[in-house]
Amino acid sequence: MTGRGFRLAAHAATDQGLVREANEDSYFVGHSVFAVADGMGGHVAGEVASRKALEPIADLDSRQFPAPQKAQDALVEAITAANTAVVEKGDAEPELHGMGTTLTAVLVRDGRLHLAHVGDSRAYLLRDREPISQLTTDHTLVEQLVREGRLSREQAATHPQRSVVTRAIGVERQVKVDSLPPIELQPGDQVLLCSDGLTGPVDDRRITELLDSEPDGDAACQALVDEANSAGGPDNITVVLLRVEGSAPGAAGGGEDGRQRPEGDGETTGRLTSATRIRTREDSASTDDWAERMGRYGKTQGAEGTSLPTGRRTGRRTGIGRFAAIALGVVVLLALLGGGGYGLLSRAYFVGELDGQVTVFNGIPQTVAGLRLHWERESTDITTASLPEFRADRLREGVPAGSLTEAREIVERYREFAEDEQGTDPSDDPSPTPQFGQSPAPTGTPTP
Ligand code: CA
């Protein structure tokens, strides 16, 4: 199948890991096309996204291409089609709204490896006596920060926000697909596609050791999964391994007929029938559960910063400008700590404090490598000094809101808190003019 007188053996494994409540990863192993997709969106939605994205990829498996460029173009087109399919499914089914997935796919034709991808699922090439090479570039915020010299490679590898991806399938109608010039495969080459459930907990050196020391491909895949799980299994783990063997031409190995339907693990179908998504952390108050409260995806405000709200402080805007420069109009998905949910910054709101004023923000109250993941949306005339101290403290942590409307409602609640506080403070100037729409206190009511 691969031409050039060698045979391609394909192996795969997927595992839920030890922390997540479902496996949202999917993979495809065909004759000449192979892919990994890491779904996001929580429970059913993530699984649906990753499977849906594999459909156009699977369709490529039966096609012939007259020239390398045609194969390359078809691979990129299939990923673009996957994006459209996931976006449309998400739009059509409210319970799936906001789902997304990574997609890393390879096509082997005439001894060449074609590769295209979106997101942070990686492809590696392991070639005799050379260090393992990461073929893909992670579409993550930390990768961008590394490229700008703001984080070291080592810091990025362990950064708590390393799962913040800057591109994904299914989030926006347009997606930029990265592809590589074709790579001439050689006997002995190993190509590994994997989700970040492997590359998060297991470093490149260890991946190399395991692949080099295990001659059986299926066992090698299982060893990678086991290694991730023995490191805590914090995420779903999926690996697809291609080994270029000998010189006998033939079709890809990979068991049975060498083809599998797009799938996650065997339990996926059962989980898909359960319509209830949501709530991964039963014990957390819903207002503090970002996975619940935020739209799971969104795009950053304008690439040039033109649609960013104007702040009063230029210092603050510098931060925003930097954010816009880094994000460059791409999608920023926020991996929610521990929950596996993702949020879209521009669809996330919270009420917090800016310069002593109660303020509505877009984003989340967090900072990555000095980069604020929020920006001022609306200012108010309420000072935090007018609030009871515990209310002010709560506000400084950020009070999440599911929408701008809800954020404004929260502001009104804080306005009442401020008014109540001032009403009980005898030192306050009893202004005769009602402030903030407050009714005048009834006359003749003695205040103790
Ligand atoms: Ca993942």
mmCIF file of N, CA and C in Angstrom, residues 85-147:
data_model
loop_
_atom_site.group_PDB
_atom_site.id
_atom_site.type_symbol
_atom_site.label_atom_id
_atom_site.label_comp_id
_atom_site.label_asym_id
_atom_site.label_seq_id
_atom_site.Cartn_x
_atom_site.Cartn_y
_atom_site.Cartn_z
ATOM 1 N N ALA A 85 -18.025 20.118 9.556
ATOM 2 C CA ALA A 85 -18.959 19.108 10.063
ATOM 3 C C ALA A 85 -19.186 19.266 11.562
ATOM 4 N N VAL A 86 -18.125 19.525 12.293
ATOM 5 C CA VAL A 86 -18.271 19.651 13.750
ATOM 6 C C VAL A 86 -18.983 20.957 14.105
ATOM 7 N N VAL A 87 -18.636 22.038 13.399
ATOM 8 C CA VAL A 87 -19.316 23.315 13.650
ATOM 9 C C VAL A 87 -20.819 23.153 13.407
ATOM 10 N N GLU A 88 -21.169 22.526 12.283
ATOM 11 C CA GLU A 88 -22.584 22.423 11.930
ATOM 12 C C GLU A 88 -23.339 21.521 12.893
ATOM 13 N N LYS A 89 -22.694 20.459 13.316
ATOM 14 C CA LYS A 89 -23.355 19.573 14.282
ATOM 15 C C LYS A 89 -23.555 20.299 15.615
ATOM 16 N N GLY A 90 -22.564 21.061 15.995
ATOM 17 C CA GLY A 90 -22.667 21.822 17.245
ATOM 18 C C GLY A 90 -23.754 22.884 17.173
ATOM 19 N N ASP A 91 -23.901 23.498 15.993
ATOM 20 C CA ASP A 91 -24.939 24.509 15.826
ATOM 21 C C ASP A 91 -26.323 23.881 15.840
ATOM 22 N N ALA A 92 -26.415 22.675 15.274
ATOM 23 C CA ALA A 92 -27.727 22.040 15.102
ATOM 24 C C ALA A 92 -28.250 21.419 16.401
ATOM 25 N N GLU A 93 -27.345 21.036 17.280
ATOM 26 C CA GLU A 93 -27.788 20.326 18.476
ATOM 27 C C GLU A 93 -27.321 21.090 19.715
ATOM 28 N N PRO A 94 -28.278 21.738 20.371
ATOM 29 C CA PRO A 94 -27.913 22.626 21.484
ATOM 30 C C PRO A 94 -27.064 21.943 22.554
ATOM 31 N N GLU A 95 -27.327 20.668 22.806
ATOM 32 C CA GLU A 95 -26.560 20.018 23.882
ATOM 33 C C GLU A 95 -25.111 19.770 23.459
ATOM 34 N N LEU A 96 -24.842 19.942 22.179
ATOM 35 C CA LEU A 96 -23.468 19.766 21.696
ATOM 36 C C LEU A 96 -22.779 21.100 21.426
ATOM 37 N N HIS A 97 -23.514 22.163 21.641
ATOM 38 C CA HIS A 97 -22.966 23.480 21.318
ATOM 39 C C HIS A 97 -21.673 23.723 22.081
ATOM 40 N N GLY A 98 -20.683 24.207 21.353
ATOM 41 C CA GLY A 98 -19.421 24.522 22.015
ATOM 42 C C GLY A 98 -18.438 23.372 22.024
ATOM 43 N N MET A 99 -18.792 22.260 21.415
ATOM 44 C CA MET A 99 -17.826 21.157 21.396
ATOM 45 C C MET A 99 -16.702 21.462 20.399
ATOM 46 N N GLY A 100 -15.626 20.758 20.535
ATOM 47 C CA GLY A 100 -14.509 20.931 19.617
ATOM 48 C C GLY A 100 -13.567 19.755 19.757
ATOM 49 N N THR A 101 -12.545 19.748 18.921
ATOM 50 C CA THR A 101 -11.596 18.640 18.971
ATOM 51 C C THR A 101 -10.283 19.046 18.305
ATOM 52 N N THR A 102 -9.232 18.401 18.687
ATOM 53 C CA THR A 102 -8.001 18.490 17.921
ATOM 54 C C THR A 102 -8.118 17.486 16.771
ATOM 55 N N LEU A 103 -7.262 17.597 15.797
ATOM 56 C CA LEU A 103 -7.226 16.583 14.737
ATOM 57 C C LEU A 103 -5.829 16.566 14.127
ATOM 58 N N THR A 104 -5.174 15.440 14.261
ATOM 59 C CA THR A 104 -3.859 15.250 13.655
ATOM 60 C C THR A 104 -3.961 14.022 12.769
ATOM 61 N N ALA A 105 -3.692 14.206 11.483
ATOM 62 C CA ALA A 105 -3.917 13.122 10.525
ATOM 63 C C ALA A 105 -2.724 12.968 9.598
ATOM 64 N N VAL A 106 -2.435 11.732 9.232
ATOM 65 C CA VAL A 106 -1.393 11.461 8.245
ATOM 66 C C VAL A 106 -1.958 10.583 7.145
ATOM 67 N N LEU A 107 -1.379 10.751 5.967
ATOM 68 C CA LEU A 107 -1.736 9.933 4.814
ATOM 69 C C LEU A 107 -0.412 9.441 4.233
ATOM 70 N N VAL A 108 -0.319 8.126 4.023
ATOM 71 C CA VAL A 108 0.907 7.566 3.452
ATOM 72 C C VAL A 108 0.620 7.173 2.011
ATOM 73 N N ARG A 109 1.399 7.747 1.113
ATOM 74 C CA ARG A 109 1.208 7.464 -0.311
ATOM 75 C C ARG A 109 2.576 7.374 -0.965
ATOM 76 N N ASP A 110 2.801 6.304 -1.674
ATOM 77 C CA ASP A 110 4.033 6.144 -2.436
ATOM 78 C C ASP A 110 5.269 6.362 -1.569
ATOM 79 N N GLY A 111 5.200 5.808 -0.357
ATOM 80 C CA GLY A 111 6.365 5.889 0.520
ATOM 81 C C GLY A 111 6.563 7.223 1.205
ATOM 82 N N ARG A 112 5.616 8.131 1.001
ATOM 83 C CA ARG A 112 5.743 9.440 1.648
ATOM 84 C C ARG A 112 4.668 9.623 2.705
ATOM 85 N N LEU A 113 5.074 10.303 3.759
ATOM 86 C CA LEU A 113 4.138 10.623 4.829
ATOM 87 C C LEU A 113 3.650 12.056 4.638
ATOM 88 N N HIS A 114 2.351 12.194 4.478
ATOM 89 C CA HIS A 114 1.743 13.524 4.437
ATOM 90 C C HIS A 114 1.091 13.771 5.782
ATOM 91 N N LEU A 115 1.217 14.989 6.293
ATOM 92 C CA LEU A 115 0.696 15.250 7.632
ATOM 93 C C LEU A 115 0.015 16.606 7.673
ATOM 94 N N ALA A 116 -1.103 16.668 8.364
ATOM 95 C CA ALA A 116 -1.769 17.957 8.595
ATOM 96 C C ALA A 116 -2.440 17.902 9.957
ATOM 97 N N HIS A 117 -2.575 19.048 10.588
ATOM 98 C CA HIS A 117 -3.152 19.004 11.927
ATOM 99 C C HIS A 117 -3.661 20.355 12.403
ATOM 100 N N VAL A 118 -4.537 20.269 13.412
ATOM 101 C CA VAL A 118 -5.022 21.439 14.152
ATOM 102 C C VAL A 118 -5.076 21.031 15.620
ATOM 103 N N GLY A 119 -4.484 21.831 16.490
ATOM 104 C CA GLY A 119 -4.553 21.543 17.919
ATOM 105 C C GLY A 119 -3.243 21.029 18.478
ATOM 106 N N ASP A 120 -3.326 20.320 19.578
ATOM 107 C CA ASP A 120 -2.093 19.923 20.261
ATOM 108 C C ASP A 120 -1.883 18.409 20.321
ATOM 109 N N SER A 121 -2.615 17.658 19.498
ATOM 110 C CA SER A 121 -2.283 16.236 19.379
ATOM 111 C C SER A 121 -1.061 16.130 18.474
ATOM 112 N N ARG A 122 -0.063 15.416 18.922
ATOM 113 C CA ARG A 122 1.232 15.469 18.237
ATOM 114 C C ARG A 122 1.461 14.313 17.263
ATOM 115 N N ALA A 123 2.357 14.566 16.324
ATOM 116 C CA ALA A 123 2.922 13.493 15.509
ATOM 117 C C ALA A 123 4.430 13.531 15.717
ATOM 118 N N TYR A 124 5.011 12.365 15.925
ATOM 119 C CA TYR A 124 6.457 12.234 16.090
ATOM 120 C C TYR A 124 7.004 11.295 15.026
ATOM 121 N N LEU A 125 8.246 11.526 14.672
ATOM 122 C CA LEU A 125 8.977 10.577 13.835
ATOM 123 C C LEU A 125 10.171 10.077 14.620
ATOM 124 N N LEU A 126 10.277 8.774 14.700
ATOM 125 C CA LEU A 126 11.418 8.152 15.365
ATOM 126 C C LEU A 126 12.193 7.379 14.306
ATOM 127 N N ARG A 127 13.404 7.839 14.069
ATOM 128 C CA ARG A 127 14.214 7.237 13.008
ATOM 129 C C ARG A 127 15.517 6.799 13.631
ATOM 130 N N ASP A 128 15.990 5.654 13.175
ATOM 131 C CA ASP A 128 17.175 5.025 13.756
ATOM 132 C C ASP A 128 18.272 5.999 14.173
ATOM 133 N N ARG A 129 18.662 5.877 15.428
ATOM 134 C CA ARG A 129 19.828 6.607 15.933
ATOM 135 C C ARG A 129 19.711 8.118 15.833
ATOM 136 N N GLU A 130 18.507 8.588 15.659
ATOM 137 C CA GLU A 130 18.312 10.039 15.714
ATOM 138 C C GLU A 130 17.342 10.311 16.851
ATOM 139 N N PRO A 131 17.447 11.474 17.465
ATOM 140 C CA PRO A 131 16.474 11.776 18.525
ATOM 141 C C PRO A 131 15.075 11.849 17.924
ATOM 142 N N ILE A 132 14.100 11.541 18.729
ATOM 143 C CA ILE A 132 12.714 11.609 18.255
ATOM 144 C C ILE A 132 12.404 13.049 17.840
ATOM 145 N N SER A 133 11.713 13.197 16.716
ATOM 146 C CA SER A 133 11.368 14.545 16.240
ATOM 147 C C SER A 133 9.879 14.756 16.362
ATOM 148 N N GLN A 134 9.516 15.879 16.923
ATOM 149 C CA GLN A 134 8.097 16.234 16.936
ATOM 150 C C GLN A 134 7.796 16.908 15.610
ATOM 151 N N LEU A 135 6.929 16.291 14.828
ATOM 152 C CA LEU A 135 6.637 16.818 13.499
ATOM 153 C C LEU A 135 5.648 17.979 13.551
ATOM 154 N N THR A 136 4.755 17.926 14.519
ATOM 155 C CA THR A 136 3.716 18.944 14.635
ATOM 156 C C THR A 136 4.182 20.084 15.538
ATOM 157 N N THR A 137 3.569 21.207 15.373
ATOM 158 C CA THR A 137 3.753 22.325 16.304
ATOM 159 C C THR A 137 2.485 22.441 17.131
ATOM 160 N N ASP A 138 2.629 22.385 18.424
ATOM 161 C CA ASP A 138 1.430 22.480 19.274
ATOM 162 C C ASP A 138 0.740 23.816 19.063
ATOM 163 N N HIS A 139 -0.534 23.787 18.840
ATOM 164 C CA HIS A 139 -1.298 25.036 18.774
ATOM 165 C C HIS A 139 -1.787 25.361 20.176
ATOM 166 N N THR A 140 -0.823 25.744 20.995
ATOM 167 C CA THR A 140 -1.141 26.056 22.390
ATOM 168 C C THR A 140 -0.592 27.430 22.752
ATOM 169 N N LEU A 141 -1.171 27.971 23.794
ATOM 170 C CA LEU A 141 -0.700 29.272 24.271
ATOM 171 C C LEU A 141 0.747 29.172 24.749
ATOM 172 N N VAL A 142 1.085 28.107 25.474
ATOM 173 C CA VAL A 142 2.469 28.032 25.979
ATOM 174 C C VAL A 142 3.470 27.887 24.833
ATOM 175 N N GLU A 143 3.074 27.206 23.757
ATOM 176 C CA GLU A 143 3.987 27.095 22.613
ATOM 177 C C GLU A 143 4.263 28.485 22.028
ATOM 178 N N GLN A 144 3.215 29.290 21.939
ATOM 179 C CA GLN A 144 3.423 30.661 21.444
ATOM 180 C C GLN A 144 4.323 31.450 22.379
ATOM 181 N N LEU A 145 4.129 31.245 23.671
ATOM 182 C CA LEU A 145 4.955 31.979 24.637
ATOM 183 C C LEU A 145 6.410 31.516 24.566
ATOM 184 N N VAL A 146 6.628 30.229 24.295
ATOM 185 C CA VAL A 146 7.992 29.731 24.106
ATOM 186 C C VAL A 146 8.614 30.397 22.887
ATOM 187 N N ARG A 147 7.843 30.468 21.828
ATOM 188 C CA ARG A 147 8.368 31.055 20.588
ATOM 189 C C ARG A 147 8.686 32.528 20.751
#
